[in-house]
Amino acid sequence: QAFFCLLLCVPWGSSCPPRCQCTERAGAKAVLCSSRHLEEIPKDIPKDAVFLKLDANSITRIPSNAFRHLSHLEELDLSRNAIEKIDRAAFKGVAAGLRTLDLSSNRIRSIPKEALLALNAKLRLANNPWHCECALQEVLWEARLDPDSVQDITCHTAPRQEYVGKPLLQVLDAGVNFCSVRQRTTDVAMFIAMFGWFTMVIVYVICYVRHNREDICKHTDYLKSLPSTQGHAE
């Protein structure tokens, strides 16, 4: 009797995270954690999960390797959270098989381009308070964005006030290149650094010459002050 009780108490197969529901969709495991007041990514998501819905929660950060053990994951929904920070290796381990990634309607201002450019998934990034910069521009150019949501990637803040409130795609179509602005800033910084170094070298040379000139003058005056050999002979 105790043996049968033990069999009933031991969980069979992969477990399901608390406050989530695990179901089957056409033979693929779906983990549904929508609107469960979650504040972080659950730690015990089944390894064979194919569909993962974490939308409408209070998640604020996607840490590195958050989904690394989910090698079968194809669809990931993180929309309608409070996500502000995404680590560079947040989606490491799921890049190959992930088909869709929904990050829309969060609080994301910026994102490391390395976190997204390694993905083959179709991305939804709309309705976030984006700061329009080079990294976001590169994501728009190189990542696979959902065409239906591209127009909703809007500049909440930007280097120039005239871009604020406009869709990023519209700003770029007008000829703006945020990456060239950063390159010019880098070039100016390098020029200033080189000018400072050159100025230091010139000052050092001038000081060195002046110091040697003073020593020569002192040595010459000393030699003049010595009694001449002719006077001693007389």
mmCIF file of N, CA, C and O in Angstrom, residues 158-233:
data_model
loop_
_atom_site.group_PDB
_atom_site.id
_atom_site.type_symbol
_atom_site.label_atom_id
_atom_site.label_comp_id
_atom_site.label_asym_id
_atom_site.label_seq_id
_atom_site.Cartn_x
_atom_site.Cartn_y
_atom_site.Cartn_z
ATOM 1 N N ALA A 158 14.995 60.957 -28.337
ATOM 2 C CA ALA A 158 15.917 60.928 -29.478
ATOM 3 C C ALA A 158 16.950 62.044 -29.295
ATOM 4 O O ALA A 158 16.745 62.965 -28.491
ATOM 5 N N PRO A 159 18.068 61.975 -30.039
ATOM 6 C CA PRO A 159 19.096 63.020 -29.930
ATOM 7 C C PRO A 159 18.572 64.405 -30.296
ATOM 8 O O PRO A 159 19.090 65.406 -29.802
ATOM 9 N N ARG A 160 17.570 64.455 -31.160
ATOM 10 C CA ARG A 160 16.983 65.747 -31.549
ATOM 11 C C ARG A 160 15.483 65.709 -31.309
ATOM 12 O O ARG A 160 14.808 64.720 -31.580
ATOM 13 N N GLN A 161 14.951 66.809 -30.798
ATOM 14 C CA GLN A 161 13.545 66.882 -30.410
ATOM 15 C C GLN A 161 12.598 66.659 -31.583
ATOM 16 O O GLN A 161 11.492 66.132 -31.410
ATOM 17 N N GLU A 162 13.040 66.975 -32.775
ATOM 18 C CA GLU A 162 12.157 66.853 -33.935
ATOM 19 C C GLU A 162 11.824 65.402 -34.282
ATOM 20 O O GLU A 162 10.867 65.130 -35.009
ATOM 21 N N TYR A 163 12.611 64.450 -33.758
ATOM 22 C CA TYR A 163 12.333 63.036 -34.027
ATOM 23 C C TYR A 163 11.365 62.421 -33.022
ATOM 24 O O TYR A 163 10.820 61.340 -33.276
ATOM 25 N N VAL A 164 11.161 63.085 -31.891
ATOM 26 C CA VAL A 164 10.336 62.533 -30.813
ATOM 27 C C VAL A 164 8.887 62.407 -31.263
ATOM 28 O O VAL A 164 8.315 63.335 -31.857
ATOM 29 N N GLY A 165 8.296 61.253 -30.999
ATOM 30 C CA GLY A 165 6.907 61.010 -31.350
ATOM 31 C C GLY A 165 6.700 60.462 -32.748
ATOM 32 O O GLY A 165 5.579 60.116 -33.109
ATOM 33 N N LYS A 166 7.792 60.342 -33.515
ATOM 34 C CA LYS A 166 7.678 59.845 -34.885
ATOM 35 C C LYS A 166 8.089 58.374 -34.953
ATOM 36 O O LYS A 166 8.960 57.934 -34.210
ATOM 37 N N PRO A 167 7.488 57.615 -35.860
ATOM 38 C CA PRO A 167 7.938 56.233 -36.068
ATOM 39 C C PRO A 167 9.399 56.215 -36.512
ATOM 40 O O PRO A 167 9.821 57.032 -37.329
ATOM 41 N N LEU A 168 10.161 55.287 -35.962
ATOM 42 C CA LEU A 168 11.586 55.196 -36.299
ATOM 43 C C LEU A 168 11.779 54.992 -37.791
ATOM 44 O O LEU A 168 12.694 55.574 -38.395
ATOM 45 N N LEU A 169 10.932 54.201 -38.402
ATOM 46 C CA LEU A 169 11.062 53.936 -39.836
ATOM 47 C C LEU A 169 10.904 55.225 -40.635
ATOM 48 O O LEU A 169 11.617 55.457 -41.613
ATOM 49 N N GLN A 170 9.992 56.087 -40.219
ATOM 50 C CA GLN A 170 9.790 57.364 -40.905
ATOM 51 C C GLN A 170 11.014 58.262 -40.765
ATOM 52 O O GLN A 170 11.424 58.931 -41.724
ATOM 53 N N VAL A 171 11.618 58.280 -39.585
ATOM 54 C CA VAL A 171 12.813 59.091 -39.352
ATOM 55 C C VAL A 171 13.964 58.606 -40.228
ATOM 56 O O VAL A 171 14.669 59.407 -40.854
ATOM 57 N N LEU A 172 14.139 57.296 -40.301
ATOM 58 C CA LEU A 172 15.223 56.747 -41.115
ATOM 59 C C LEU A 172 14.974 56.969 -42.597
ATOM 60 O O LEU A 172 15.909 57.229 -43.361
ATOM 61 N N ASP A 173 13.717 56.874 -43.015
ATOM 62 C CA ASP A 173 13.385 57.125 -44.420
ATOM 63 C C ASP A 173 13.678 58.565 -44.823
ATOM 64 O O ASP A 173 13.904 58.853 -46.003
ATOM 65 N N ALA A 174 13.696 59.472 -43.837
ATOM 66 C CA ALA A 174 13.991 60.886 -44.120
ATOM 67 C C ALA A 174 15.490 61.129 -44.263
ATOM 68 O O ALA A 174 15.906 62.258 -44.525
ATOM 69 N N GLY A 175 16.296 60.080 -44.109
ATOM 70 C CA GLY A 175 17.735 60.210 -44.312
ATOM 71 C C GLY A 175 18.557 60.303 -43.045
ATOM 72 O O GLY A 175 19.786 60.464 -43.116
ATOM 73 N N VAL A 176 17.917 60.191 -41.885
ATOM 74 C CA VAL A 176 18.655 60.261 -40.621
ATOM 75 C C VAL A 176 19.416 58.953 -40.406
ATOM 76 O O VAL A 176 18.889 57.872 -40.662
ATOM 77 N N ASN A 177 20.649 59.070 -39.941
ATOM 78 C CA ASN A 177 21.482 57.899 -39.651
ATOM 79 C C ASN A 177 22.086 58.073 -38.263
ATOM 80 O O ASN A 177 23.045 58.812 -38.078
ATOM 81 N N PHE A 178 21.486 57.419 -37.265
ATOM 82 C CA PHE A 178 21.966 57.552 -35.892
ATOM 83 C C PHE A 178 23.360 56.968 -35.720
ATOM 84 O O PHE A 178 24.109 57.403 -34.851
ATOM 85 N N CYS A 179 23.715 55.986 -36.525
ATOM 86 C CA CYS A 179 25.033 55.368 -36.413
ATOM 87 C C CYS A 179 26.132 56.310 -36.899
ATOM 88 O O CYS A 179 27.234 56.323 -36.354
ATOM 89 N N SER A 180 25.856 57.108 -37.923
ATOM 90 C CA SER A 180 26.851 58.064 -38.406
ATOM 91 C C SER A 180 27.050 59.188 -37.397
ATOM 92 O O SER A 180 28.147 59.722 -37.259
ATOM 93 N N VAL A 181 25.984 59.535 -36.658
ATOM 94 C CA VAL A 181 26.115 60.540 -35.599
ATOM 95 C C VAL A 181 27.066 60.044 -34.524
ATOM 96 O O VAL A 181 27.944 60.763 -34.055
ATOM 97 N N ARG A 182 26.926 58.761 -34.141
ATOM 98 C CA ARG A 182 27.826 58.196 -33.152
ATOM 99 C C ARG A 182 29.248 58.137 -33.672
ATOM 100 O O ARG A 182 30.201 58.384 -32.942
ATOM 101 N N GLN A 183 29.410 57.823 -34.972
ATOM 102 C CA GLN A 183 30.745 57.751 -35.554
ATOM 103 C C GLN A 183 31.415 59.115 -35.543
ATOM 104 O O GLN A 183 32.602 59.237 -35.238
ATOM 105 N N ARG A 184 30.625 60.164 -35.864
ATOM 106 C CA ARG A 184 31.190 61.516 -35.840
ATOM 107 C C ARG A 184 31.613 61.891 -34.427
ATOM 108 O O ARG A 184 32.652 62.523 -34.222
ATOM 109 N N THR A 185 30.801 61.514 -33.444
ATOM 110 C CA THR A 185 31.142 61.809 -32.053
ATOM 111 C C THR A 185 32.432 61.109 -31.658
ATOM 112 O O THR A 185 33.299 61.684 -30.991
ATOM 113 N N THR A 186 32.578 59.862 -32.090
ATOM 114 C CA THR A 186 33.801 59.111 -31.807
ATOM 115 C C THR A 186 35.005 59.760 -32.471
ATOM 116 O O THR A 186 36.081 59.868 -31.877
ATOM 117 N N ASP A 187 34.831 60.197 -33.728
ATOM 118 C CA ASP A 187 35.926 60.842 -34.450
ATOM 119 C C ASP A 187 36.358 62.128 -33.752
ATOM 120 O O ASP A 187 37.558 62.420 -33.651
ATOM 121 N N VAL A 188 35.385 62.913 -33.287
ATOM 122 C CA VAL A 188 35.704 64.164 -32.588
ATOM 123 C C VAL A 188 36.470 63.865 -31.309
ATOM 124 O O VAL A 188 37.451 64.543 -30.980
ATOM 125 N N ALA A 189 36.017 62.855 -30.579
ATOM 126 C CA ALA A 189 36.701 62.483 -29.332
ATOM 127 C C ALA A 189 38.138 62.054 -29.603
ATOM 128 O O ALA A 189 39.065 62.420 -28.861
ATOM 129 N N MET A 190 38.351 61.278 -30.672
ATOM 130 C CA MET A 190 39.701 60.846 -31.019
ATOM 131 C C MET A 190 40.567 62.036 -31.427
ATOM 132 O O MET A 190 41.749 62.108 -31.070
ATOM 133 N N PHE A 191 39.972 62.982 -32.166
ATOM 134 C CA PHE A 191 40.720 64.168 -32.590
ATOM 135 C C PHE A 191 41.149 64.986 -31.377
ATOM 136 O O PHE A 191 42.298 65.447 -31.292
ATOM 137 N N ILE A 192 40.243 65.151 -30.412
ATOM 138 C CA ILE A 192 40.561 65.913 -29.213
ATOM 139 C C ILE A 192 41.672 65.224 -28.418
ATOM 140 O O ILE A 192 42.599 65.872 -27.917
ATOM 141 N N ALA A 193 41.570 63.885 -28.314
ATOM 142 C CA ALA A 193 42.592 63.135 -27.581
ATOM 143 C C ALA A 193 43.961 63.263 -28.250
ATOM 144 O O ALA A 193 44.981 63.469 -27.580
ATOM 145 N N MET A 194 43.993 63.155 -29.594
ATOM 146 C CA MET A 194 45.257 63.279 -30.325
ATOM 147 C C MET A 194 45.815 64.692 -30.210
ATOM 148 O O MET A 194 47.034 64.882 -30.065
ATOM 149 N N PHE A 195 44.925 65.697 -30.255
ATOM 150 C CA PHE A 195 45.381 67.082 -30.129
ATOM 151 C C PHE A 195 45.983 67.312 -28.745
ATOM 152 O O PHE A 195 47.015 67.975 -28.613
ATOM 153 N N GLY A 196 45.319 66.753 -27.713
ATOM 154 C CA GLY A 196 45.849 66.892 -26.357
ATOM 155 C C GLY A 196 47.209 66.241 -26.211
ATOM 156 O O GLY A 196 48.127 66.791 -25.578
ATOM 157 N N TRP A 197 47.361 65.043 -26.807
ATOM 158 C CA TRP A 197 48.652 64.340 -26.744
ATOM 159 C C TRP A 197 49.739 65.134 -27.471
ATOM 160 O O TRP A 197 50.848 65.279 -26.970
ATOM 161 N N PHE A 198 49.399 65.659 -28.641
ATOM 162 C CA PHE A 198 50.365 66.438 -29.425
ATOM 163 C C PHE A 198 50.771 67.694 -28.654
ATOM 164 O O PHE A 198 51.951 68.073 -28.635
ATOM 165 N N THR A 199 49.817 68.337 -27.999
ATOM 166 C CA THR A 199 50.108 69.544 -27.217
ATOM 167 C C THR A 199 51.063 69.232 -26.068
ATOM 168 O O THR A 199 52.001 69.990 -25.790
ATOM 169 N N MET A 200 50.833 68.102 -25.411
ATOM 170 C CA MET A 200 51.721 67.703 -24.309
ATOM 171 C C MET A 200 53.150 67.479 -24.798
ATOM 172 O O MET A 200 54.114 67.853 -24.125
ATOM 173 N N VAL A 201 53.287 66.841 -25.970
ATOM 174 C CA VAL A 201 54.626 66.603 -26.524
ATOM 175 C C VAL A 201 55.332 67.923 -26.820
ATOM 176 O O VAL A 201 56.519 68.102 -26.499
ATOM 177 N N ILE A 202 54.596 68.867 -27.426
ATOM 178 C CA ILE A 202 55.186 70.174 -27.759
ATOM 179 C C ILE A 202 55.618 70.902 -26.491
ATOM 180 O O ILE A 202 56.721 71.471 -26.422
ATOM 181 N N VAL A 203 54.763 70.893 -25.456
ATOM 182 C CA VAL A 203 55.100 71.557 -24.194
ATOM 183 C C VAL A 203 56.332 70.926 -23.572
ATOM 184 O O VAL A 203 57.228 71.621 -23.055
ATOM 185 N N TYR A 204 56.404 69.592 -23.639
ATOM 186 C CA TYR A 204 57.570 68.898 -23.074
ATOM 187 C C TYR A 204 58.854 69.302 -23.805
ATOM 188 O O TYR A 204 59.886 69.565 -23.175
ATOM 189 N N VAL A 205 58.792 69.349 -25.128
ATOM 190 C CA VAL A 205 59.975 69.721 -25.920
ATOM 191 C C VAL A 205 60.404 71.139 -25.589
ATOM 192 O O VAL A 205 61.600 71.426 -25.420
ATOM 193 N N ILE A 206 59.449 72.063 -25.492
ATOM 194 C CA ILE A 206 59.777 73.465 -25.189
ATOM 195 C C ILE A 206 60.436 73.577 -23.811
ATOM 196 O O ILE A 206 61.453 74.266 -23.641
ATOM 197 N N CYS A 207 59.831 72.867 -22.830
ATOM 198 C CA CYS A 207 60.406 72.909 -21.480
ATOM 199 C C CYS A 207 61.810 72.313 -21.458
ATOM 200 O O CYS A 207 62.711 72.817 -20.776
ATOM 201 N N TYR A 208 61.975 71.229 -22.209
ATOM 202 C CA TYR A 208 63.289 70.568 -22.264
ATOM 203 C C TYR A 208 64.338 71.493 -22.866
ATOM 204 O O TYR A 208 65.459 71.623 -22.353
ATOM 205 N N VAL A 209 63.983 72.173 -23.966
ATOM 206 C CA VAL A 209 64.924 73.097 -24.622
ATOM 207 C C VAL A 209 65.261 74.258 -23.706
ATOM 208 O O VAL A 209 66.426 74.647 -23.570
ATOM 209 N N ARG A 210 64.241 74.819 -23.040
ATOM 210 C CA ARG A 210 64.490 75.947 -22.138
ATOM 211 C C ARG A 210 65.387 75.535 -20.980
ATOM 212 O O ARG A 210 66.298 76.267 -20.588
ATOM 213 N N HIS A 211 65.125 74.367 -20.445
ATOM 214 C CA HIS A 211 65.923 73.888 -19.317
ATOM 215 C C HIS A 211 67.382 73.696 -19.739
ATOM 216 O O HIS A 211 68.310 74.103 -19.021
ATOM 217 N N ASN A 212 67.603 73.088 -20.905
ATOM 218 C CA ASN A 212 68.974 72.899 -21.399
ATOM 219 C C ASN A 212 69.656 74.229 -21.684
ATOM 220 O O ASN A 212 70.860 74.400 -21.453
ATOM 221 N N ARG A 213 68.873 75.193 -22.209
ATOM 222 C CA ARG A 213 69.451 76.513 -22.508
ATOM 223 C C ARG A 213 69.903 77.191 -21.227
ATOM 224 O O ARG A 213 70.983 77.808 -21.170
ATOM 225 N N GLU A 214 69.110 77.081 -20.176
ATOM 226 C CA GLU A 214 69.490 77.678 -18.896
ATOM 227 C C GLU A 214 70.758 77.034 -18.349
ATOM 228 O O GLU A 214 71.647 77.715 -17.827
ATOM 229 N N ASP A 215 70.837 75.694 -18.472
ATOM 230 C CA ASP A 215 72.047 75.007 -18.003
ATOM 231 C C ASP A 215 73.275 75.444 -18.782
ATOM 232 O O ASP A 215 74.370 75.635 -18.218
ATOM 233 N N ILE A 216 73.125 75.609 -20.100
ATOM 234 C CA ILE A 216 74.257 76.039 -20.944
ATOM 235 C C ILE A 216 74.702 77.439 -20.557
ATOM 236 O O ILE A 216 75.906 77.737 -20.457
ATOM 237 N N CYS A 217 73.721 78.318 -20.320
ATOM 238 C CA CYS A 217 74.055 79.693 -19.951
ATOM 239 C C CYS A 217 74.795 79.731 -18.609
ATOM 240 O O CYS A 217 75.783 80.469 -18.435
ATOM 241 N N LYS A 218 74.302 78.917 -17.644
ATOM 242 C CA LYS A 218 74.961 78.878 -16.339
ATOM 243 C C LYS A 218 76.384 78.346 -16.477
ATOM 244 O O LYS A 218 77.322 78.850 -15.844
ATOM 245 N N HIS A 219 76.527 77.313 -17.302
ATOM 246 C CA HIS A 219 77.863 76.739 -17.501
ATOM 247 C C HIS A 219 78.799 77.738 -18.181
ATOM 248 O O HIS A 219 79.976 77.857 -17.826
ATOM 249 N N THR A 220 78.291 78.495 -19.139
ATOM 250 C CA THR A 220 79.097 79.505 -19.840
ATOM 251 C C THR A 220 79.516 80.601 -18.878
ATOM 252 O O THR A 220 80.680 81.052 -18.873
ATOM 253 N N ASP A 221 78.574 81.081 -18.045
ATOM 254 C CA ASP A 221 78.910 82.126 -17.071
ATOM 255 C C ASP A 221 79.954 81.634 -16.083
ATOM 256 O O ASP A 221 80.854 82.381 -15.665
ATOM 257 N N TYR A 222 79.846 80.349 -15.717
ATOM 258 C CA TYR A 222 80.829 79.793 -14.783
ATOM 259 C C TYR A 222 82.231 79.770 -15.404
ATOM 260 O O TYR A 222 83.215 80.113 -14.752
ATOM 261 N N LEU A 223 82.283 79.366 -16.677
ATOM 262 C CA LEU A 223 83.580 79.335 -17.360
ATOM 263 C C LEU A 223 84.175 80.733 -17.484
ATOM 264 O O LEU A 223 85.398 80.921 -17.358
ATOM 265 N N LYS A 224 83.345 81.730 -17.723
ATOM 266 C CA LYS A 224 83.832 83.101 -17.842
ATOM 267 C C LYS A 224 84.368 83.630 -16.516
ATOM 268 O O LYS A 224 85.266 84.478 -16.472
ATOM 269 N N SER A 225 83.779 83.114 -15.448
ATOM 270 C CA SER A 225 84.203 83.610 -14.124
ATOM 271 C C SER A 225 85.517 83.008 -13.672
ATOM 272 O O SER A 225 86.150 83.516 -12.738
ATOM 273 N N LEU A 226 85.960 81.946 -14.287
ATOM 274 C CA LEU A 226 87.223 81.323 -13.912
ATOM 275 C C LEU A 226 88.393 82.195 -14.371
ATOM 276 O O LEU A 226 88.350 82.799 -15.454
ATOM 277 N N PRO A 227 89.488 82.302 -13.576
ATOM 278 C CA PRO A 227 90.685 83.068 -14.023
ATOM 279 C C PRO A 227 91.327 82.389 -15.229
ATOM 280 O O PRO A 227 91.415 81.170 -15.293
ATOM 281 N N SER A 228 91.716 83.178 -16.159
ATOM 282 C CA SER A 228 92.272 82.629 -17.383
ATOM 283 C C SER A 228 93.684 82.093 -17.122
ATOM 284 O O SER A 228 94.398 82.537 -16.225
ATOM 285 N N THR A 229 94.081 81.173 -17.917
ATOM 286 C CA THR A 229 95.425 80.577 -17.793
ATOM 287 C C THR A 229 96.531 81.581 -18.099
ATOM 288 O O THR A 229 97.631 81.516 -17.584
ATOM 289 N N GLN A 230 96.197 82.586 -18.939
ATOM 290 C CA GLN A 230 97.174 83.605 -19.283
ATOM 291 C C GLN A 230 97.549 84.448 -18.078
ATOM 292 O O GLN A 230 98.677 84.818 -17.833
ATOM 293 N N GLY A 231 96.533 84.794 -17.252
ATOM 294 C CA GLY A 231 96.793 85.600 -16.057
ATOM 295 C C GLY A 231 97.677 84.891 -15.088
ATOM 296 O O GLY A 231 98.543 85.445 -14.452
ATOM 297 N N HIS A 232 97.512 83.588 -14.937
ATOM 298 C CA HIS A 232 98.328 82.787 -14.012
ATOM 299 C C HIS A 232 99.787 82.734 -14.485
ATOM 300 O O HIS A 232 100.714 82.721 -13.685
ATOM 301 N N ALA A 233 99.971 82.676 -15.826
ATOM 302 C CA ALA A 233 101.320 82.580 -16.349
ATOM 303 C C ALA A 233 102.140 83.832 -16.038
ATOM 304 O O ALA A 233 103.324 83.794 -15.790
#
